[in-house]
Coordinates of C-alpha atoms in Angstrom, one line a residue:
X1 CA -17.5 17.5 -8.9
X2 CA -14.6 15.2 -9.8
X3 CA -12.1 16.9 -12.6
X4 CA -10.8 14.9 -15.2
X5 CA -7.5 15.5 -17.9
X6 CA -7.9 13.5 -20.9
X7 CA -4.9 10.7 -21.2
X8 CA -4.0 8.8 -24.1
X9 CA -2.4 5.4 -25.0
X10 CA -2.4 3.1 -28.3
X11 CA -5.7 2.3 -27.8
X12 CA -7.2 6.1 -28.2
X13 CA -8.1 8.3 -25.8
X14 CA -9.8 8.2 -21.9
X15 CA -10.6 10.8 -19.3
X16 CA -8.7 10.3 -15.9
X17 CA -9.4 12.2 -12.6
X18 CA -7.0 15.1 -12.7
X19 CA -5.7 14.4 -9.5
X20 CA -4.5 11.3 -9.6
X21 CA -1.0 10.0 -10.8
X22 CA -1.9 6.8 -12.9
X23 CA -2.6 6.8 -16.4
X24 CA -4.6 5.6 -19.6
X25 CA -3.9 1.9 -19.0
X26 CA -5.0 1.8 -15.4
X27 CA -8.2 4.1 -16.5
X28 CA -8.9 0.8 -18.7
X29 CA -8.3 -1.5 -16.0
X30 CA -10.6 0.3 -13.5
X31 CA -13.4 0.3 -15.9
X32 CA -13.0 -3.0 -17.2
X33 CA -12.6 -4.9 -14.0
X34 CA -15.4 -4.0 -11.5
X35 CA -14.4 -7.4 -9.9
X36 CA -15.0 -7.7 -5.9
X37 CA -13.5 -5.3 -3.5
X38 CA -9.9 -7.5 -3.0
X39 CA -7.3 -4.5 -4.6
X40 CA -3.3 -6.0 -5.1
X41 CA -1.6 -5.5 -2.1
X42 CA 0.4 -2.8 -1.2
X43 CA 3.1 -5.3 -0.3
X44 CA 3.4 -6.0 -4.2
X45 CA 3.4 -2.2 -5.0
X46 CA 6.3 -1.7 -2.4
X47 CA 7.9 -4.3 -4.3
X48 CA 7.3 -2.4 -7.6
X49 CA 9.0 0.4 -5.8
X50 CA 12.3 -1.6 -5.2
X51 CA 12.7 -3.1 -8.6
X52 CA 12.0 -0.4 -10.6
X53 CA 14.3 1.6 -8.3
X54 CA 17.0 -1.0 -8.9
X55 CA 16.2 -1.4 -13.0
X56 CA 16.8 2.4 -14.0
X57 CA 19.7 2.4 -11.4
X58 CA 21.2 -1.0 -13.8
X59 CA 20.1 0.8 -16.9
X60 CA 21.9 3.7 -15.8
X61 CA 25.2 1.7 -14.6
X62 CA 24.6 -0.1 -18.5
X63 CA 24.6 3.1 -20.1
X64 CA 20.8 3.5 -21.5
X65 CA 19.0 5.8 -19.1
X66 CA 20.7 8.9 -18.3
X67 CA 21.2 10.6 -14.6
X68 CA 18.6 13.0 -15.0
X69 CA 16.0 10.3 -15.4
X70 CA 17.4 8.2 -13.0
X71 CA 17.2 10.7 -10.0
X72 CA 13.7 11.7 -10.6
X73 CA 12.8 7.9 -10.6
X74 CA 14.9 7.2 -7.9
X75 CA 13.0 9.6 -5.9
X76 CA 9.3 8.5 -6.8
X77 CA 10.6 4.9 -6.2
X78 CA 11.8 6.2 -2.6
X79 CA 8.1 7.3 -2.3
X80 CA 6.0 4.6 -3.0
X81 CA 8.0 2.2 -0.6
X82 CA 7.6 4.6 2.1
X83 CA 3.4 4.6 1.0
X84 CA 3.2 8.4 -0.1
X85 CA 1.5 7.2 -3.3
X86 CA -0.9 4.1 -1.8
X87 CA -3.9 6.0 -3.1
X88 CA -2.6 6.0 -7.0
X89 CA -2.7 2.2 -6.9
X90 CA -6.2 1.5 -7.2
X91 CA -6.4 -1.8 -9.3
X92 CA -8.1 -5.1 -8.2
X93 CA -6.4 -8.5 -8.0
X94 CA -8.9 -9.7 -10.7
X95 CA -7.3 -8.2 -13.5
X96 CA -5.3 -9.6 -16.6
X97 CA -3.5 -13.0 -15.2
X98 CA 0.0 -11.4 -15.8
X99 CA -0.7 -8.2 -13.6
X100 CA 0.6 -6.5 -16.8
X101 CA -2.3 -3.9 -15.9
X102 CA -0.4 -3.5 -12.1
X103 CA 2.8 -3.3 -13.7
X104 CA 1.5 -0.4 -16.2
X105 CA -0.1 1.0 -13.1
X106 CA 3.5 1.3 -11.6
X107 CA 4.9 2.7 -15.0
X108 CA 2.4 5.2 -15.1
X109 CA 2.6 6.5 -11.6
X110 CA 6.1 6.8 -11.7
X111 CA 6.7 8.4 -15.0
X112 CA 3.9 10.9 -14.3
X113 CA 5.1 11.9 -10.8
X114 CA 8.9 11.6 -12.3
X115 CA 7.7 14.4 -14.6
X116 CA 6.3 16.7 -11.9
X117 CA 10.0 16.5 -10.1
X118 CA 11.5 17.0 -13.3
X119 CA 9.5 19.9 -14.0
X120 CA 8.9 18.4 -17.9
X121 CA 7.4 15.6 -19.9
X122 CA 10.8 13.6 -19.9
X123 CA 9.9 10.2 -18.7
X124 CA 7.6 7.7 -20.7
X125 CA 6.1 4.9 -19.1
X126 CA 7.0 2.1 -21.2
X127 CA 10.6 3.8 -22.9
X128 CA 11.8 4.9 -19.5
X129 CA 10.1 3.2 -16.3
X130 CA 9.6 0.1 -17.9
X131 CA 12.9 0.4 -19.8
X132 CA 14.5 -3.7 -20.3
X133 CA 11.8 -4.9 -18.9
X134 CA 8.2 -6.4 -19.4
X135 CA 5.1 -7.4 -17.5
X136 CA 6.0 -11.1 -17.5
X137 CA 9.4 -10.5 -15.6
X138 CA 8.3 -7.7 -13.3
X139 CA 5.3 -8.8 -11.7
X140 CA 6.7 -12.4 -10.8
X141 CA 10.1 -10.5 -9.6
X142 CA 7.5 -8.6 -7.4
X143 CA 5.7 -11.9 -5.8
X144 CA 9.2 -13.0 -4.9
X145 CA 10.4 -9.8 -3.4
X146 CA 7.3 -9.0 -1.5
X147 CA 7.2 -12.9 -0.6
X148 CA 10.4 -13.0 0.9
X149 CA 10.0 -9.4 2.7
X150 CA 7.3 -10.6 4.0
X151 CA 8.5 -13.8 5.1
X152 CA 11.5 -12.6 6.7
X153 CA 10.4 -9.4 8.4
X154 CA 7.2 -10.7 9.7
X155 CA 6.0 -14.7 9.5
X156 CA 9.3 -15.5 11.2
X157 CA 9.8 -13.5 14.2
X158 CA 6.4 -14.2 14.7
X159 CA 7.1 -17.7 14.6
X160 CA 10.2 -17.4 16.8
X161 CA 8.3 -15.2 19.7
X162 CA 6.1 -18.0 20.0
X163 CA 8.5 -21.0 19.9
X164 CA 10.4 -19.0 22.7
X165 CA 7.1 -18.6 24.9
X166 CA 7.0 -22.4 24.5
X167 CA 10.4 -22.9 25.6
X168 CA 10.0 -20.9 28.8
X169 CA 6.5 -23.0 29.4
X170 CA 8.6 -26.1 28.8
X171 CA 11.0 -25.2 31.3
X172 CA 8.5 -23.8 34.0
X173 CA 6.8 -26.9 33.7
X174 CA 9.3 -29.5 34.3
X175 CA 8.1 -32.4 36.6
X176 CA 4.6 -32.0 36.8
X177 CA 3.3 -35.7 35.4
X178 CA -0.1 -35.8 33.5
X179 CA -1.9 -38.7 31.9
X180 CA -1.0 -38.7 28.0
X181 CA -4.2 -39.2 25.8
X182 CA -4.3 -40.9 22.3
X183 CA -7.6 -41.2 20.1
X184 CA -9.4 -39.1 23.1
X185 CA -9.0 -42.0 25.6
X186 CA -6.5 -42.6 28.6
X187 CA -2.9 -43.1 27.9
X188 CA 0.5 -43.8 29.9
X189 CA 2.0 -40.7 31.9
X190 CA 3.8 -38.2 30.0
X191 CA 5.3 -35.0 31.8
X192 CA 3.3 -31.3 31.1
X193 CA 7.2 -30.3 30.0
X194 CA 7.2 -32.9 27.4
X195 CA 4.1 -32.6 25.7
X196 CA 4.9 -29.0 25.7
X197 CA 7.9 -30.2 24.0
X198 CA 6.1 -31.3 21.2
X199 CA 4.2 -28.1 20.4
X200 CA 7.4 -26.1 20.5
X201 CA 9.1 -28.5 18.1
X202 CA 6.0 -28.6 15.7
X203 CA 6.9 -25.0 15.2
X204 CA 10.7 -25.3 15.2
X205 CA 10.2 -28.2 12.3
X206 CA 7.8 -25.7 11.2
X207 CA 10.4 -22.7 10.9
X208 CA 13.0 -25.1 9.3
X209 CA 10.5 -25.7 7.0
X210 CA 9.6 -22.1 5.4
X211 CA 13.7 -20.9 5.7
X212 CA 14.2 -24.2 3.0
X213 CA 11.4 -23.5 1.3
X214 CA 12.4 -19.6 0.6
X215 CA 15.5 -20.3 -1.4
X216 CA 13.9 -21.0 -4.4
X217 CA 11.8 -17.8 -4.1
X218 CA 15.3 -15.7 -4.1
X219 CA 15.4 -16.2 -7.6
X220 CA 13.8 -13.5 -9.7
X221 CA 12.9 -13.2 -13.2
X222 CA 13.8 -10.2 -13.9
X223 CA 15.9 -9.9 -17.4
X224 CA 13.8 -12.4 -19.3
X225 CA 11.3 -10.1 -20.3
X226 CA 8.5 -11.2 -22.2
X227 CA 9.1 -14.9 -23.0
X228 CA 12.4 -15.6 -21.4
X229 CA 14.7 -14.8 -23.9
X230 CA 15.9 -11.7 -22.4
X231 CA 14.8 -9.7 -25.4
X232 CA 15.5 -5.7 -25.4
X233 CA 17.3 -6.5 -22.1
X234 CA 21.0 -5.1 -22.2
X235 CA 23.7 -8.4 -21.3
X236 CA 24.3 -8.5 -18.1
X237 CA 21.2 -6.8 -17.1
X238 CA 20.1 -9.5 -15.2
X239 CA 22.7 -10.3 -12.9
X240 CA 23.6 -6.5 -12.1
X241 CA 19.4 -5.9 -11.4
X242 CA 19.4 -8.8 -8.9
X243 CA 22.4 -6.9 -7.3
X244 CA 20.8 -4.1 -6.6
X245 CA 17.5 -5.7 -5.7
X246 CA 19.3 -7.4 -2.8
X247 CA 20.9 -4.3 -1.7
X248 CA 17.7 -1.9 -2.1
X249 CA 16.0 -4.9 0.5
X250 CA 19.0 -5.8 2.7
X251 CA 18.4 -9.6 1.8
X252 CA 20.0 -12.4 -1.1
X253 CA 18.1 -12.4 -5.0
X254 CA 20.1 -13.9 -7.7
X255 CA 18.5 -13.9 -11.1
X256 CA 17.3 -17.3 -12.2
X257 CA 19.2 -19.8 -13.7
X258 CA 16.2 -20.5 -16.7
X259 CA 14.2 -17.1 -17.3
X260 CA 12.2 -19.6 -19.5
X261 CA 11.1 -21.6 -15.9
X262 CA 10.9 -18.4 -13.8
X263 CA 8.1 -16.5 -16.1
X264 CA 6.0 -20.1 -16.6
X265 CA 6.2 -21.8 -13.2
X266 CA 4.7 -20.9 -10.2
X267 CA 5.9 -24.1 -8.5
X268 CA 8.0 -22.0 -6.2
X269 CA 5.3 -20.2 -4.6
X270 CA 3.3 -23.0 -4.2
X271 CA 5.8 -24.8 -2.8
X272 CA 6.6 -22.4 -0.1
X273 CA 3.5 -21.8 0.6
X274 CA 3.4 -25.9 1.4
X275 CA 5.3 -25.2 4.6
X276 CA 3.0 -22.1 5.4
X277 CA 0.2 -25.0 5.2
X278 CA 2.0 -27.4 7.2
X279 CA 2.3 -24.4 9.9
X280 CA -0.9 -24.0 9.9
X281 CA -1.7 -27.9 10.2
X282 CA 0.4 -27.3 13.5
X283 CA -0.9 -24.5 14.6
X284 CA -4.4 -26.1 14.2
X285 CA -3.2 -29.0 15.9
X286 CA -1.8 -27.0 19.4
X287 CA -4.9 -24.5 19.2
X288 CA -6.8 -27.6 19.6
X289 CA -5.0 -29.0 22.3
X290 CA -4.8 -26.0 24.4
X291 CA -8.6 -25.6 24.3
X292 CA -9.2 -29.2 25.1
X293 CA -7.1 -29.1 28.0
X294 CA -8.9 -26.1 28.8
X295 CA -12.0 -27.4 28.6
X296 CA -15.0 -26.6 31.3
X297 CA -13.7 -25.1 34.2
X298 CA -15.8 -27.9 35.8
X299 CA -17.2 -30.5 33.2
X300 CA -14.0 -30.7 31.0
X301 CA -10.9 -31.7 31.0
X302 CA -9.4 -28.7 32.9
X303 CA -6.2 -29.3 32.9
X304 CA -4.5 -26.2 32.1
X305 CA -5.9 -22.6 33.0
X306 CA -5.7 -19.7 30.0
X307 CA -6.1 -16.2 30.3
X308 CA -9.8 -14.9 30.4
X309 CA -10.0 -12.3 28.0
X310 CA -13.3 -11.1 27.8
X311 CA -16.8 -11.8 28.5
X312 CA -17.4 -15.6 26.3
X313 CA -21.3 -15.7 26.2
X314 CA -23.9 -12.5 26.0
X315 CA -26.3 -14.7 27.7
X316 CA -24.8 -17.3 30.3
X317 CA -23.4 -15.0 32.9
X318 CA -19.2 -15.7 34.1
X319 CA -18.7 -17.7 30.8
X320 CA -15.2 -17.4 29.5
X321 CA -13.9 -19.1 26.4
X322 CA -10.9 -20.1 24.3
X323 CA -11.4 -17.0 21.8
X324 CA -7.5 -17.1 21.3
X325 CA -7.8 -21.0 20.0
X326 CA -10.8 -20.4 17.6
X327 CA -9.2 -17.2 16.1
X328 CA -6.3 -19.6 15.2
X329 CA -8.0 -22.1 14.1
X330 CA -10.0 -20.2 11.9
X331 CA -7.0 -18.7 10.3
X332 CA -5.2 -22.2 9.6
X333 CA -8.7 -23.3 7.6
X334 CA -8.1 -20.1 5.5
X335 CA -4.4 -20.7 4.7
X336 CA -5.6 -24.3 3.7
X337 CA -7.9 -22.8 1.3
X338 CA -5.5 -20.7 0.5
X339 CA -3.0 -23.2 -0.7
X340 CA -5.8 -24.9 -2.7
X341 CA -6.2 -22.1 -4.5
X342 CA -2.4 -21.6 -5.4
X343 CA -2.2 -25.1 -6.1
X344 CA -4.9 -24.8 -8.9
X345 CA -3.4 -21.3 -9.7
X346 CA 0.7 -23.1 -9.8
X347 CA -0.9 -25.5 -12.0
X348 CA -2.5 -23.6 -15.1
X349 CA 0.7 -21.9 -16.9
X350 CA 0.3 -22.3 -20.3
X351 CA 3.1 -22.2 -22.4
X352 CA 5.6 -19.6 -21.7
X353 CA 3.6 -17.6 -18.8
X354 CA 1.5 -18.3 -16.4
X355 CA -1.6 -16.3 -15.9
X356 CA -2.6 -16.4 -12.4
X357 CA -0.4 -14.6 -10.7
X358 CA -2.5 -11.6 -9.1
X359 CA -4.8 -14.1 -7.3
X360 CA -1.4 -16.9 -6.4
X361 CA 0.6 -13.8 -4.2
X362 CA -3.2 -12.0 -3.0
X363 CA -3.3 -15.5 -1.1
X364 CA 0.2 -16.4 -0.4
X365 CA 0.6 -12.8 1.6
X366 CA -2.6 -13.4 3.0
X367 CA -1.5 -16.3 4.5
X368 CA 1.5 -14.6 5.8
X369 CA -0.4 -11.5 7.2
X370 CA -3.2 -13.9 8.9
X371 CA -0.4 -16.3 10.2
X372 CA 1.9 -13.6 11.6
X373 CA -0.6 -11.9 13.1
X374 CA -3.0 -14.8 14.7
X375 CA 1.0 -16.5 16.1
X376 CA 1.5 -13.2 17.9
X377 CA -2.0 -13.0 19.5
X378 CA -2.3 -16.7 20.5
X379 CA 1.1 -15.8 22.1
X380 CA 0.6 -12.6 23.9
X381 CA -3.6 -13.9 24.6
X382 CA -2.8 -16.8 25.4
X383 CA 0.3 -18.9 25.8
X384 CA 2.4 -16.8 27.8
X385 CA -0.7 -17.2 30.5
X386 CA -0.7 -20.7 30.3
X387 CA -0.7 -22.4 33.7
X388 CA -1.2 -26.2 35.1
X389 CA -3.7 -27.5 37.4
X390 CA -2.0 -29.7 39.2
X391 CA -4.5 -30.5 41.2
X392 CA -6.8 -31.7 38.3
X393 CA -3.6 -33.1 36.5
X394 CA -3.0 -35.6 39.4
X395 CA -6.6 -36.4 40.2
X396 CA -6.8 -37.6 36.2
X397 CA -3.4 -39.2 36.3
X398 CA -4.7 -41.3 39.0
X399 CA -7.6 -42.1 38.2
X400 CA -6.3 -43.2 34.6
X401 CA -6.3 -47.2 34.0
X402 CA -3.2 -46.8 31.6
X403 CA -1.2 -46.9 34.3
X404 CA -1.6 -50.7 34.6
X405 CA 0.4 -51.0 31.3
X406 CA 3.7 -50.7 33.6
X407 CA 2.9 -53.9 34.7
X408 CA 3.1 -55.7 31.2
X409 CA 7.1 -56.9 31.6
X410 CA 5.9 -58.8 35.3
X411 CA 3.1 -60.3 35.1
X412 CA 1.9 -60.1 31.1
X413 CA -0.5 -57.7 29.4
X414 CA -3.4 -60.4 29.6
X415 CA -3.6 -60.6 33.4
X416 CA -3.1 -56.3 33.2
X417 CA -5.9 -55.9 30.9
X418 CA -7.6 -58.5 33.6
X419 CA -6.6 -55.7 36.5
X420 CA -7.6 -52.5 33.8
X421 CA -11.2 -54.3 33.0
X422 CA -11.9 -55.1 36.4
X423 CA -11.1 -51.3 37.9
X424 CA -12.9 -50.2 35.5
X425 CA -16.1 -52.2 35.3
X426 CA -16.3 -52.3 39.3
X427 CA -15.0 -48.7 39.8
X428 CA -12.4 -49.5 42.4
X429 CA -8.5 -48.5 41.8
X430 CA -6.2 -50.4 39.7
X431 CA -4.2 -51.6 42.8
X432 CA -7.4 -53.2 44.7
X433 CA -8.0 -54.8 41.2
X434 CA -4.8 -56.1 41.3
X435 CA -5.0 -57.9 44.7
X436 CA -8.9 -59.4 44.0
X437 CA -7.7 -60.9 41.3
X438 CA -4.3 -62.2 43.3
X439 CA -1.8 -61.3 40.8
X440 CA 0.1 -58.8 42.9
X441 CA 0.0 -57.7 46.6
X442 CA -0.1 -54.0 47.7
X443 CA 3.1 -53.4 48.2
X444 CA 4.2 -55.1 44.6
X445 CA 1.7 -52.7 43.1
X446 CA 3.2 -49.8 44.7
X447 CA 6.9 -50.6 43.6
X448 CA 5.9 -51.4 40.0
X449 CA 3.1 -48.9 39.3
X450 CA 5.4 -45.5 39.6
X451 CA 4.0 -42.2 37.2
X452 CA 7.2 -40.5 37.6
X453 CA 9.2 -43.6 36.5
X454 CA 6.7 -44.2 33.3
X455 CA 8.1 -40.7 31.8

């Protein structure tokens, strides 16, 4: 039978299992918000951790929390970012729009476990944990912490072990000439290398891309408090927080320029998350491509082989699919939804706060958890087992009638759509077109019509 200690806040009194570290307020929120099973990710706890760490460390330095305090918070701070405490932070993402109930969460845990290594009732919640701060500074503070973290230490070097993986394809690949394709049909030659090429700088773009789009999220709120004003926040606070923020994570954080901006607009997330979508638009778009040119082995296109990875059919025996592709794909859909959702979310501040912020940062690190994760196992899977078949590659290539379009400058792209309707409609090559219709001899075709000079 659970045990429960009665807790108490301004609202009265609630009973709170005995074992657990959080408080009153996140008693309230449990029972109030029996809303799905999505609970705030531990990413934004961790960054909890760090910026409470780093705002008793500036009250201390600004002489309004004394050493005492600051050790014992220090060290449940040190705690919870290395997960000791992940089962005290219970709370849903569909909770008040502010995440104040998260951020009393927080206060609560720390100041009751602060109190344990103390060894009294010394630290307070709001007085002490909470101390020049409020709700509507913290919990954005946290997004951009846990956004950038998360960004840094695992969407990119994702991102990078794939482009490299391209790069090596690219260059294992040179010389090998392929029919291009555009709108599904037949196109001129293009070398495997070079449309390669293009899939490696989608994601370079793609990189370039997120790295811009993460300096505005290095600005943290922190300091403005409740409306922006700064109010019961010591001068200087701000500045010296975002300080130690950036050395607590290793990374840059200033404090933003308007506290009035940081606490209302979400248009920083949202615009970050932008480039995740347009990396997933690529991804989508080379997922697609690899599984097309791996389509059959026998009634596709077939022009690449990928790594069989397991059994693709329970009942057509040998079947073997592009698992790798659809995962990916399936993931860039989500983080398109996703963005839809902070879109709507970036859009709905009213007045001096916004109120949508649990569900904005439950997608954006989904997207970057999904993304990370589906980039390293459509390169491990997949790419890095990527090989041509050449032999398929050159029976398409010449069997394609775009090749006739090298003979637009000499003889005019009437007569070679004349040669390219004729091949086709009879089913004879382009070059016995050519010489039926007596607008080139054998030889001519041979010296004009070249794949490895239409690269």
């Amino acid at each position: 039978m659970t045990e429960f200690r009665i807790e108490r806040d301004t609202m009265g009194e609630i009973k709170v299992p005995a074992d657990k570290l959080w408080g009153a307020q996140t008693q309230r929120s449990l029972q109030n918000f029996r809303i799905g099973t999505e609970k705030m990710p531990l990413e934004i706890i961790r960054a909890f951790g760090i910026l409470k760490k780093a705002a008793a460390r500036t009250n201390n330095k600004l002489g309004r929390l004394d050493d005492a305090r600051l050790q014992a918070i220090e060290e449940v701070c040190r705690e919870i970012c290395q997960g000791k405490l992940d089962e005290h932070f219970p709370l849903v993402v569909w909770q008040t729009g502010s995440g104040t109930q998260t951020n009393m969460n927080v206060n609560e845990v720390v100041a009751r476990r602060a109190n344990e290594i103390m060894g009294e009732k010394a630290v307070h919640p709001n007085d002490h944990v909470n101390m020049s701060q409020s709700s509507n500074d913290t919990f954005p503070t946290a997004m951009h912490i846990a956004a950038v973290v998360e960004l840094e230490n695992r969407l990119l070097p994702a991102l990078e072990g794939l482009i490299n993986t391209m790069a090596r394809l690219e260059e294992e690949n040179a010389g090998i000439i392929k029919t291009g394709r555009t709108h599904l049909q037949d196109a001129v030659p293009i070398a495997f290398s070079q449309e390669i090429s293009a899939w490696r700088h989608m994601l370079v773009k793609d990189r370039e891309y997120v790295l811009q789009s993460m300096e505005d999220l290095r600005e943290l709120a922190l300091g403005g408090t409740a409306v922006g004003t700064g109010l019961n926040a010591p001068e200087g606070f701000a500045e010296l927080v975002a300080e130690e923020i950036s050395r607590e994570v290793g990374t840059r954080f200033v404090t933003a320029k308007n506290k009035f901006h940081s606490l209302t607009s979400k248009a920083p997330l949202a615009y970050c998350h932008g480039a995740l979508k347009a990396l997933a638009a690529d991804l989508m778009k080379i997922a697609n491509d690899v599984r097309w040119l791996a389509s059959g082995p026998r009634c596709g296109i077939g022009e690449i082989f990928i790594p069989e990875n397991e059994p693709g059919s329970s009942i057509m025996p040998g079947k073997v699919n592009p698992t790798q592709s659809e995962a990916l794909t399936m993931v860039a859909c989500q983080v398109m939804a996703n963005d839809t959702a902070i879109a709507f979310g970036a859009s709905q501040g009213n007045f001096q706060l916004n109120v949508f912020m649990p569900m904005c940062i439950y997608n954006f690190l989904q997207s970057v958890r999904l993304l990370a994760d589906a980039m390293v196992s459509f390169d491990k899977n997949c790419v890095a087992g990527i090989k041509p078949n050449r032999e398929k590659m050159r029976e398409n290539l010449e069997n394609s009638l775009m090749l006739v379009t090298a003979l637009n400058p000499h003889i005019g792209y009437e007569k070679a759509a004349a040669i390219a309707k004729l091949a086709h409609k009879e089913g004879i090559r382009l070059k016995d077109a050519a010489v039926r219709l007596g607008y080139l001899t054998a030889e001519e075709f041979d010296r004009l019509v070249r794949p490895e000079d239409m690269v």
